[in-house]
Structures are given as structure tokens and as C-alpha cells.
Amino acid sequence: MLPKRKEFFDLLAAHSERVEAGANALLRLVSSLGISTQEVAALVEEINMNESSSDKIKADMITLLHKAFVTPLNRDQVYQLTIDIDRIMNTVQDVAMAVSDYNIAEASKASHELAAMTVDACSRLARALASLNDNARSQETMNLCREIERIEEKSVAVMYQAIKALYDAEGDDVAAMRALRMQELYALQEKVLRASKKAAQSLEGILLQTA
């Protein structure tokens, strides 16, 4: 089988677009907390649909890699990048399910900030993968990867400051339970950004090998 070079890049771009859509839905979900339970439920379902679509694209890429005699990029690196992209979407879904399962009724400033950072990172990843097939834009692609890494580094500080604030505040047992739930939510949100950083690093590896 000799697939067209474009097929690989199209699948990577489509995969990152699903992740970007999921990240945008997550930001809207966080913004809807305490305002509309119906909107929250609809956005959880939207994220689930994007995750299902992401799984389908991952499966299509693995099939293509398995059948292709020649690949435009290192086969193992494309596989790893595909897994990394899928992990982002899976973790976005984990955040959405945590909001639902933990009955989180309102968004904190930190949760909203982490959700906005997720959108920033995922939109940069989508832009980076959209330009991967253009060697003339390799520096632009590399710069986007480094921006994602910087966003993740900032998110760690946001997460730890938010968790510290939870335990600095005094409260009853209900407040303590909420603190535990919010800590888990913050950790999951940062995990999305960590997964984005991992995908960016995998993409950097591809860029360095093809330079």
C-alpha cells in the first residue's frame, strides 16, 4: 500500500482539531458552572462526542501506519504523536466527567484560568500540526511547540497556588470535601496541559529529525 503523503498529515491535523474542539467545549463547560445545568450536561456530551471522534481518527492512523510500506515521517514517531494527541482528548474527557461526577456547581478563578490555558495550548498544537507538512514553516511549528511548553509550566504554578488556597481556607466538613474535589479537578486540568506538552515534545522530535 502506498498512501498519499497528505493522508498522514490530514489525519494528524484532524486529530488535533478534535482536541481543540474538546478544549473549547471544556472552557465553555467551566464557564457554565453555576449558571445552567442543562448547558453543562450538553457540553459534557459534546466532549464525549469529540473523544469518540478522536478515537476513530487514532484507529484510522494506526491502520494506515500498519498497512503503509512507506511513511513520510518516522513510523514510530508518528505513532507516538498520535497516542499523545489522543491522551490529551482522553484527559479533557476525564475533566468533564469529574465535573459531572463530583457535582461541581461553580467554577473557581483557577479552574477557569486552567481551562483557558488548555484552549491556548490545544489551539497552538492544532496550528503546529496544520503546518507540519510545510518545511518552510518548520521554525513557526517549533515556536508553537515551545509556546505550549511554556503554557504548561505556568499551569503548574496556577495549580499549586489554587490547591494551597483551598487548604489555607478554614471551613467545616462540607468545605473540606469540596477542597478535596477541587484539588482533584485542578490536578486533572493540569494533566491535560502536561499531555499537551508531551505531544509538543513528540512533535519537536519529528521536526528535529526531518530538519
PDB file of C-alpha atoms in Angstrom:
ATOM      1  CA  MET A   1       0.000   0.000   0.000  1.00  0.00           C
ATOM      2  CA  LEU A   2       1.362   3.410  -0.969  1.00  0.00           C
ATOM      3  CA  PRO A   3      -0.888   6.011   0.658  1.00  0.00           C
ATOM      4  CA  LYS A   4      -0.551   9.592  -0.385  1.00  0.00           C
ATOM      5  CA  ARG A   5       1.793  11.603   1.829  1.00  0.00           C
ATOM      6  CA  LYS A   6      -1.063  14.017   2.509  1.00  0.00           C
ATOM      7  CA  GLU A   7      -3.146  11.330   4.257  1.00  0.00           C
ATOM      8  CA  PHE A   8      -0.835  11.194   7.264  1.00  0.00           C
ATOM      9  CA  PHE A   9      -0.758  14.947   7.730  1.00  0.00           C
ATOM     10  CA  ASP A  10      -4.512  15.249   7.229  1.00  0.00           C
ATOM     11  CA  LEU A  11      -5.166  12.692   9.965  1.00  0.00           C
ATOM     12  CA  LEU A  12      -2.789  14.410  12.393  1.00  0.00           C
ATOM     13  CA  ALA A  13      -4.429  17.765  11.692  1.00  0.00           C
ATOM     14  CA  ALA A  14      -7.934  16.313  12.050  1.00  0.00           C
ATOM     15  CA  HIS A  15      -6.940  14.652  15.317  1.00  0.00           C
ATOM     16  CA  SER A  16      -5.662  17.913  16.774  1.00  0.00           C
ATOM     17  CA  GLU A  17      -8.817  19.708  15.603  1.00  0.00           C
ATOM     18  CA  ARG A  18     -10.939  17.296  17.672  1.00  0.00           C
ATOM     19  CA  VAL A  19      -8.736  18.020  20.673  1.00  0.00           C
ATOM     20  CA  GLU A  20      -9.052  21.763  20.107  1.00  0.00           C
ATOM     21  CA  ALA A  21     -12.833  21.422  19.863  1.00  0.00           C
ATOM     22  CA  GLY A  22     -12.856  19.431  23.092  1.00  0.00           C
ATOM     23  CA  ALA A  23     -10.749  22.069  24.853  1.00  0.00           C
ATOM     24  CA  ASN A  24     -13.093  24.836  23.713  1.00  0.00           C
ATOM     25  CA  ALA A  25     -16.084  22.839  24.946  1.00  0.00           C
ATOM     26  CA  LEU A  26     -14.338  22.357  28.294  1.00  0.00           C
ATOM     27  CA  LEU A  27     -13.808  26.104  28.685  1.00  0.00           C
ATOM     28  CA  ARG A  28     -17.483  26.694  27.906  1.00  0.00           C
ATOM     29  CA  LEU A  29     -18.401  23.979  30.402  1.00  0.00           C
ATOM     30  CA  VAL A  30     -16.374  25.604  33.176  1.00  0.00           C
ATOM     31  CA  SER A  31     -17.896  28.981  32.301  1.00  0.00           C
ATOM     32  CA  SER A  32     -21.398  27.468  32.546  1.00  0.00           C
ATOM     33  CA  LEU A  33     -20.971  26.076  36.060  1.00  0.00           C
ATOM     34  CA  GLY A  34     -23.484  27.644  38.428  1.00  0.00           C
ATOM     35  CA  ILE A  35     -25.405  29.130  35.514  1.00  0.00           C
ATOM     36  CA  SER A  36     -27.024  26.313  33.551  1.00  0.00           C
ATOM     37  CA  THR A  37     -27.047  22.628  34.482  1.00  0.00           C
ATOM     38  CA  GLN A  38     -28.552  21.822  31.082  1.00  0.00           C
ATOM     39  CA  GLU A  39     -25.690  23.573  29.311  1.00  0.00           C
ATOM     40  CA  VAL A  40     -23.168  21.697  31.447  1.00  0.00           C
ATOM     41  CA  ALA A  41     -24.774  18.353  30.565  1.00  0.00           C
ATOM     42  CA  ALA A  42     -24.832  19.260  26.870  1.00  0.00           C
ATOM     43  CA  LEU A  43     -21.165  20.244  26.938  1.00  0.00           C
ATOM     44  CA  VAL A  44     -20.162  17.021  28.695  1.00  0.00           C
ATOM     45  CA  GLU A  45     -21.893  15.164  25.865  1.00  0.00           C
ATOM     46  CA  GLU A  46     -20.141  17.356  23.270  1.00  0.00           C
ATOM     47  CA  ILE A  47     -16.793  16.474  24.826  1.00  0.00           C
ATOM     48  CA  ASN A  48     -17.715  12.781  24.805  1.00  0.00           C
ATOM     49  CA  MET A  49     -18.540  13.031  21.097  1.00  0.00           C
ATOM     50  CA  ASN A  50     -15.196  14.679  20.362  1.00  0.00           C
ATOM     51  CA  GLU A  51     -13.448  11.940  22.318  1.00  0.00           C
ATOM     52  CA  SER A  52     -15.223   9.257  20.267  1.00  0.00           C
ATOM     53  CA  SER A  53     -14.213  11.042  17.073  1.00  0.00           C
ATOM     54  CA  SER A  54     -10.641  11.275  18.352  1.00  0.00           C
ATOM     55  CA  ASP A  55     -10.594   7.522  18.981  1.00  0.00           C
ATOM     56  CA  LYS A  56     -11.777   6.896  15.418  1.00  0.00           C
ATOM     57  CA  ILE A  57      -9.019   9.082  13.971  1.00  0.00           C
ATOM     58  CA  LYS A  58      -6.434   7.337  16.154  1.00  0.00           C
ATOM     59  CA  ALA A  59      -7.625   3.961  14.879  1.00  0.00           C
ATOM     60  CA  ASP A  60      -7.502   5.192  11.268  1.00  0.00           C
ATOM     61  CA  MET A  61      -3.928   6.410  11.735  1.00  0.00           C
ATOM     62  CA  ILE A  62      -2.791   3.144  13.312  1.00  0.00           C
ATOM     63  CA  THR A  63      -4.368   1.207  10.433  1.00  0.00           C
ATOM     64  CA  LEU A  64      -2.635   3.462   7.915  1.00  0.00           C
ATOM     65  CA  LEU A  65       0.722   3.079   9.658  1.00  0.00           C
ATOM     66  CA  HIS A  66       0.295  -0.692   9.778  1.00  0.00           C
ATOM     67  CA  LYS A  67      -0.539  -1.044   6.091  1.00  0.00           C
ATOM     68  CA  ALA A  68       1.778   1.576   4.624  1.00  0.00           C
ATOM     69  CA  PHE A  69       5.044   0.356   3.144  1.00  0.00           C
ATOM     70  CA  VAL A  70       6.477   3.879   3.133  1.00  0.00           C
ATOM     71  CA  THR A  71       5.612   6.714   5.524  1.00  0.00           C
ATOM     72  CA  PRO A  72       6.517  10.408   5.065  1.00  0.00           C
ATOM     73  CA  LEU A  73       7.734  10.613   8.666  1.00  0.00           C
ATOM     74  CA  ASN A  74       9.297   8.128  11.057  1.00  0.00           C
ATOM     75  CA  ARG A  75       6.628   5.491  11.697  1.00  0.00           C
ATOM     76  CA  ASP A  76       7.312   5.140  15.424  1.00  0.00           C
ATOM     77  CA  GLN A  77       7.325   8.892  15.941  1.00  0.00           C
ATOM     78  CA  VAL A  78       4.003   9.330  14.140  1.00  0.00           C
ATOM     79  CA  TYR A  79       2.532   6.546  16.257  1.00  0.00           C
ATOM     80  CA  GLN A  80       3.786   8.159  19.468  1.00  0.00           C
ATOM     81  CA  LEU A  81       2.465  11.570  18.435  1.00  0.00           C
ATOM     82  CA  THR A  82      -0.918  10.022  17.645  1.00  0.00           C
ATOM     83  CA  ILE A  83      -1.051   8.410  21.089  1.00  0.00           C
ATOM     84  CA  ASP A  84      -0.014  11.698  22.712  1.00  0.00           C
ATOM     85  CA  ILE A  85      -2.747  13.638  20.918  1.00  0.00           C
ATOM     86  CA  ASP A  86      -5.324  11.043  21.907  1.00  0.00           C
ATOM     87  CA  ARG A  87      -4.185  11.239  25.533  1.00  0.00           C
ATOM     88  CA  ILE A  88      -4.985  14.959  25.572  1.00  0.00           C
ATOM     89  CA  MET A  89      -8.548  14.286  24.456  1.00  0.00           C
ATOM     90  CA  ASN A  90      -8.951  11.437  26.937  1.00  0.00           C
ATOM     91  CA  THR A  91      -7.847  13.694  29.769  1.00  0.00           C
ATOM     92  CA  VAL A  92     -10.165  16.506  28.658  1.00  0.00           C
ATOM     93  CA  GLN A  93     -12.946  13.938  28.931  1.00  0.00           C
ATOM     94  CA  ASP A  94     -11.699  12.974  32.410  1.00  0.00           C
ATOM     95  CA  VAL A  95     -12.039  16.613  33.497  1.00  0.00           C
ATOM     96  CA  ALA A  96     -15.569  16.821  32.115  1.00  0.00           C
ATOM     97  CA  MET A  97     -16.565  13.601  33.863  1.00  0.00           C
ATOM     98  CA  ALA A  98     -15.049  14.835  37.138  1.00  0.00           C
ATOM     99  CA  VAL A  99     -17.167  17.988  36.939  1.00  0.00           C
ATOM    100  CA  SER A 100     -20.226  15.805  36.444  1.00  0.00           C
ATOM    101  CA  ASP A 101     -19.386  13.038  38.927  1.00  0.00           C
ATOM    102  CA  TYR A 102     -18.244  15.385  41.707  1.00  0.00           C
ATOM    103  CA  ASN A 103     -21.274  17.657  41.232  1.00  0.00           C
ATOM    104  CA  ILE A 104     -19.060  20.717  40.984  1.00  0.00           C
ATOM    105  CA  ALA A 105     -21.585  23.545  40.914  1.00  0.00           C
ATOM    106  CA  GLU A 106     -19.377  26.574  40.442  1.00  0.00           C
ATOM    107  CA  ALA A 107     -16.107  27.411  38.772  1.00  0.00           C
ATOM    108  CA  SER A 108     -13.202  28.945  40.623  1.00  0.00           C
ATOM    109  CA  LYS A 109     -10.921  31.537  39.103  1.00  0.00           C
ATOM    110  CA  ALA A 110      -8.135  28.949  38.918  1.00  0.00           C
ATOM    111  CA  SER A 111     -10.327  26.375  37.178  1.00  0.00           C
ATOM    112  CA  HIS A 112     -11.330  28.940  34.577  1.00  0.00           C
ATOM    113  CA  GLU A 113      -7.703  30.018  34.138  1.00  0.00           C
ATOM    114  CA  LEU A 114      -6.557  26.422  33.631  1.00  0.00           C
ATOM    115  CA  ALA A 115      -9.363  25.824  31.123  1.00  0.00           C
ATOM    116  CA  ALA A 116      -8.326  28.940  29.190  1.00  0.00           C
ATOM    117  CA  MET A 117      -4.704  27.752  29.213  1.00  0.00           C
ATOM    118  CA  THR A 118      -5.889  24.422  27.816  1.00  0.00           C
ATOM    119  CA  VAL A 119      -7.555  26.199  24.906  1.00  0.00           C
ATOM    120  CA  ASP A 120      -4.380  28.216  24.289  1.00  0.00           C
ATOM    121  CA  ALA A 121      -2.201  25.094  24.279  1.00  0.00           C
ATOM    122  CA  CYS A 122      -4.538  22.995  22.130  1.00  0.00           C
ATOM    123  CA  SER A 123      -5.080  25.757  19.582  1.00  0.00           C
ATOM    124  CA  ARG A 124      -1.307  26.094  19.225  1.00  0.00           C
ATOM    125  CA  LEU A 125      -0.975  22.345  18.784  1.00  0.00           C
ATOM    126  CA  ALA A 126      -3.615  22.397  16.049  1.00  0.00           C
ATOM    127  CA  ARG A 127      -1.780  25.233  14.292  1.00  0.00           C
ATOM    128  CA  ALA A 128       1.533  23.402  14.619  1.00  0.00           C
ATOM    129  CA  LEU A 129       0.152  20.214  13.097  1.00  0.00           C
ATOM    130  CA  ALA A 130      -1.575  22.133  10.326  1.00  0.00           C
ATOM    131  CA  SER A 131       1.838  23.487   9.273  1.00  0.00           C
ATOM    132  CA  LEU A 132       3.784  20.233   9.727  1.00  0.00           C
ATOM    133  CA  ASN A 133       3.643  19.372   6.025  1.00  0.00           C
ATOM    134  CA  ASP A 134       5.249  22.687   5.061  1.00  0.00           C
ATOM    135  CA  ASN A 135       9.020  22.609   5.558  1.00  0.00           C
ATOM    136  CA  ALA A 136       9.174  26.351   5.022  1.00  0.00           C
ATOM    137  CA  ARG A 137       7.159  26.775   8.232  1.00  0.00           C
ATOM    138  CA  SER A 138       9.231  24.434  10.400  1.00  0.00           C
ATOM    139  CA  GLN A 139      10.517  27.263  12.608  1.00  0.00           C
ATOM    140  CA  GLU A 140       6.969  28.503  13.117  1.00  0.00           C
ATOM    141  CA  THR A 141       5.929  24.976  14.087  1.00  0.00           C
ATOM    142  CA  MET A 142       8.854  24.666  16.508  1.00  0.00           C
ATOM    143  CA  ASN A 143       7.978  28.020  18.092  1.00  0.00           C
ATOM    144  CA  LEU A 144       4.403  26.871  18.658  1.00  0.00           C
ATOM    145  CA  CYS A 145       5.684  23.741  20.400  1.00  0.00           C
ATOM    146  CA  ARG A 146       7.826  25.826  22.722  1.00  0.00           C
ATOM    147  CA  GLU A 147       4.888  28.112  23.480  1.00  0.00           C
ATOM    148  CA  ILE A 148       2.871  25.052  24.533  1.00  0.00           C
ATOM    149  CA  GLU A 149       5.674  24.017  26.875  1.00  0.00           C
ATOM    150  CA  ARG A 150       5.728  27.483  28.459  1.00  0.00           C
ATOM    151  CA  ILE A 151       1.962  27.426  28.940  1.00  0.00           C
ATOM    152  CA  GLU A 152       2.237  24.089  30.747  1.00  0.00           C
ATOM    153  CA  GLU A 153       4.972  25.424  33.008  1.00  0.00           C
ATOM    154  CA  LYS A 154       2.724  28.342  34.002  1.00  0.00           C
ATOM    155  CA  SER A 155      -0.186  25.983  34.620  1.00  0.00           C
ATOM    156  CA  VAL A 156       1.790  24.095  37.264  1.00  0.00           C
ATOM    157  CA  ALA A 157       2.140  27.291  39.298  1.00  0.00           C
ATOM    158  CA  VAL A 158      -1.570  28.071  38.896  1.00  0.00           C
ATOM    159  CA  MET A 159      -2.494  24.572  40.078  1.00  0.00           C
ATOM    160  CA  TYR A 160      -0.273  24.630  43.167  1.00  0.00           C
ATOM    161  CA  GLN A 161      -1.379  28.128  44.168  1.00  0.00           C
ATOM    162  CA  ALA A 162      -5.022  27.086  43.813  1.00  0.00           C
ATOM    163  CA  ILE A 163      -4.520  23.938  45.892  1.00  0.00           C
ATOM    164  CA  LYS A 164      -2.664  25.900  48.580  1.00  0.00           C
ATOM    165  CA  ALA A 165      -5.554  28.375  48.745  1.00  0.00           C
ATOM    166  CA  LEU A 166      -8.002  25.511  49.265  1.00  0.00           C
ATOM    167  CA  TYR A 167      -6.196  24.282  52.360  1.00  0.00           C
ATOM    168  CA  ASP A 168      -5.351  27.721  53.718  1.00  0.00           C
ATOM    169  CA  ALA A 169      -9.069  28.470  53.962  1.00  0.00           C
ATOM    170  CA  GLU A 170     -10.831  27.325  57.115  1.00  0.00           C
ATOM    171  CA  GLY A 171     -14.167  25.556  56.927  1.00  0.00           C
ATOM    172  CA  ASP A 172     -16.416  22.738  58.030  1.00  0.00           C
ATOM    173  CA  ASP A 173     -16.560  19.168  56.747  1.00  0.00           C
ATOM    174  CA  VAL A 174     -18.508  20.251  53.670  1.00  0.00           C
ATOM    175  CA  ALA A 175     -15.799  22.774  52.813  1.00  0.00           C
ATOM    176  CA  ALA A 176     -13.134  20.125  53.347  1.00  0.00           C
ATOM    177  CA  MET A 177     -14.906  17.745  50.969  1.00  0.00           C
ATOM    178  CA  ARG A 178     -15.191  20.493  48.368  1.00  0.00           C
ATOM    179  CA  ALA A 179     -11.469  21.180  48.760  1.00  0.00           C
ATOM    180  CA  LEU A 180     -10.682  17.537  48.010  1.00  0.00           C
ATOM    181  CA  ARG A 181     -12.868  17.569  44.923  1.00  0.00           C
ATOM    182  CA  MET A 182     -11.423  20.828  43.638  1.00  0.00           C
ATOM    183  CA  GLN A 183      -7.893  19.550  44.234  1.00  0.00           C
ATOM    184  CA  GLU A 184      -8.667  16.550  42.039  1.00  0.00           C
ATOM    185  CA  LEU A 185     -10.195  18.802  39.389  1.00  0.00           C
ATOM    186  CA  TYR A 186      -7.160  21.108  39.327  1.00  0.00           C
ATOM    187  CA  ALA A 187      -4.828  18.126  39.066  1.00  0.00           C
ATOM    188  CA  LEU A 188      -6.791  16.729  36.129  1.00  0.00           C
ATOM    189  CA  GLN A 189      -6.816  20.097  34.393  1.00  0.00           C
ATOM    190  CA  GLU A 190      -3.056  20.387  34.749  1.00  0.00           C
ATOM    191  CA  LYS A 191      -2.741  16.826  33.472  1.00  0.00           C
ATOM    192  CA  VAL A 192      -4.378  17.948  30.209  1.00  0.00           C
ATOM    193  CA  LEU A 193      -1.704  20.600  29.825  1.00  0.00           C
ATOM    194  CA  ARG A 194       1.017  18.099  30.676  1.00  0.00           C
ATOM    195  CA  ALA A 195      -0.327  15.839  27.925  1.00  0.00           C
ATOM    196  CA  SER A 196      -0.282  18.804  25.540  1.00  0.00           C
ATOM    197  CA  LYS A 197       3.347  19.450  26.444  1.00  0.00           C
ATOM    198  CA  LYS A 198       4.184  15.787  25.795  1.00  0.00           C
ATOM    199  CA  ALA A 199       2.571  15.981  22.340  1.00  0.00           C
ATOM    200  CA  ALA A 200       4.511  19.164  21.609  1.00  0.00           C
ATOM    201  CA  GLN A 201       7.761  17.453  22.594  1.00  0.00           C
ATOM    202  CA  SER A 202       6.971  14.494  20.332  1.00  0.00           C
ATOM    203  CA  LEU A 203       6.330  16.924  17.502  1.00  0.00           C
ATOM    204  CA  GLU A 204       9.632  18.668  18.234  1.00  0.00           C
ATOM    205  CA  GLY A 205      11.373  15.316  17.889  1.00  0.00           C
ATOM    206  CA  ILE A 206       9.862  14.863  14.438  1.00  0.00           C
ATOM    207  CA  LEU A 207      10.920  18.363  13.416  1.00  0.00           C
ATOM    208  CA  LEU A 208      14.490  17.788  14.574  1.00  0.00           C
ATOM    209  CA  GLN A 209      14.758  14.501  12.704  1.00  0.00           C
ATOM    210  CA  THR A 210      13.439  15.985   9.467  1.00  0.00           C
ATOM    211  CA  ALA A 211      15.463  19.220   9.684  1.00  0.00           C
TER     212      ALA A 211
END
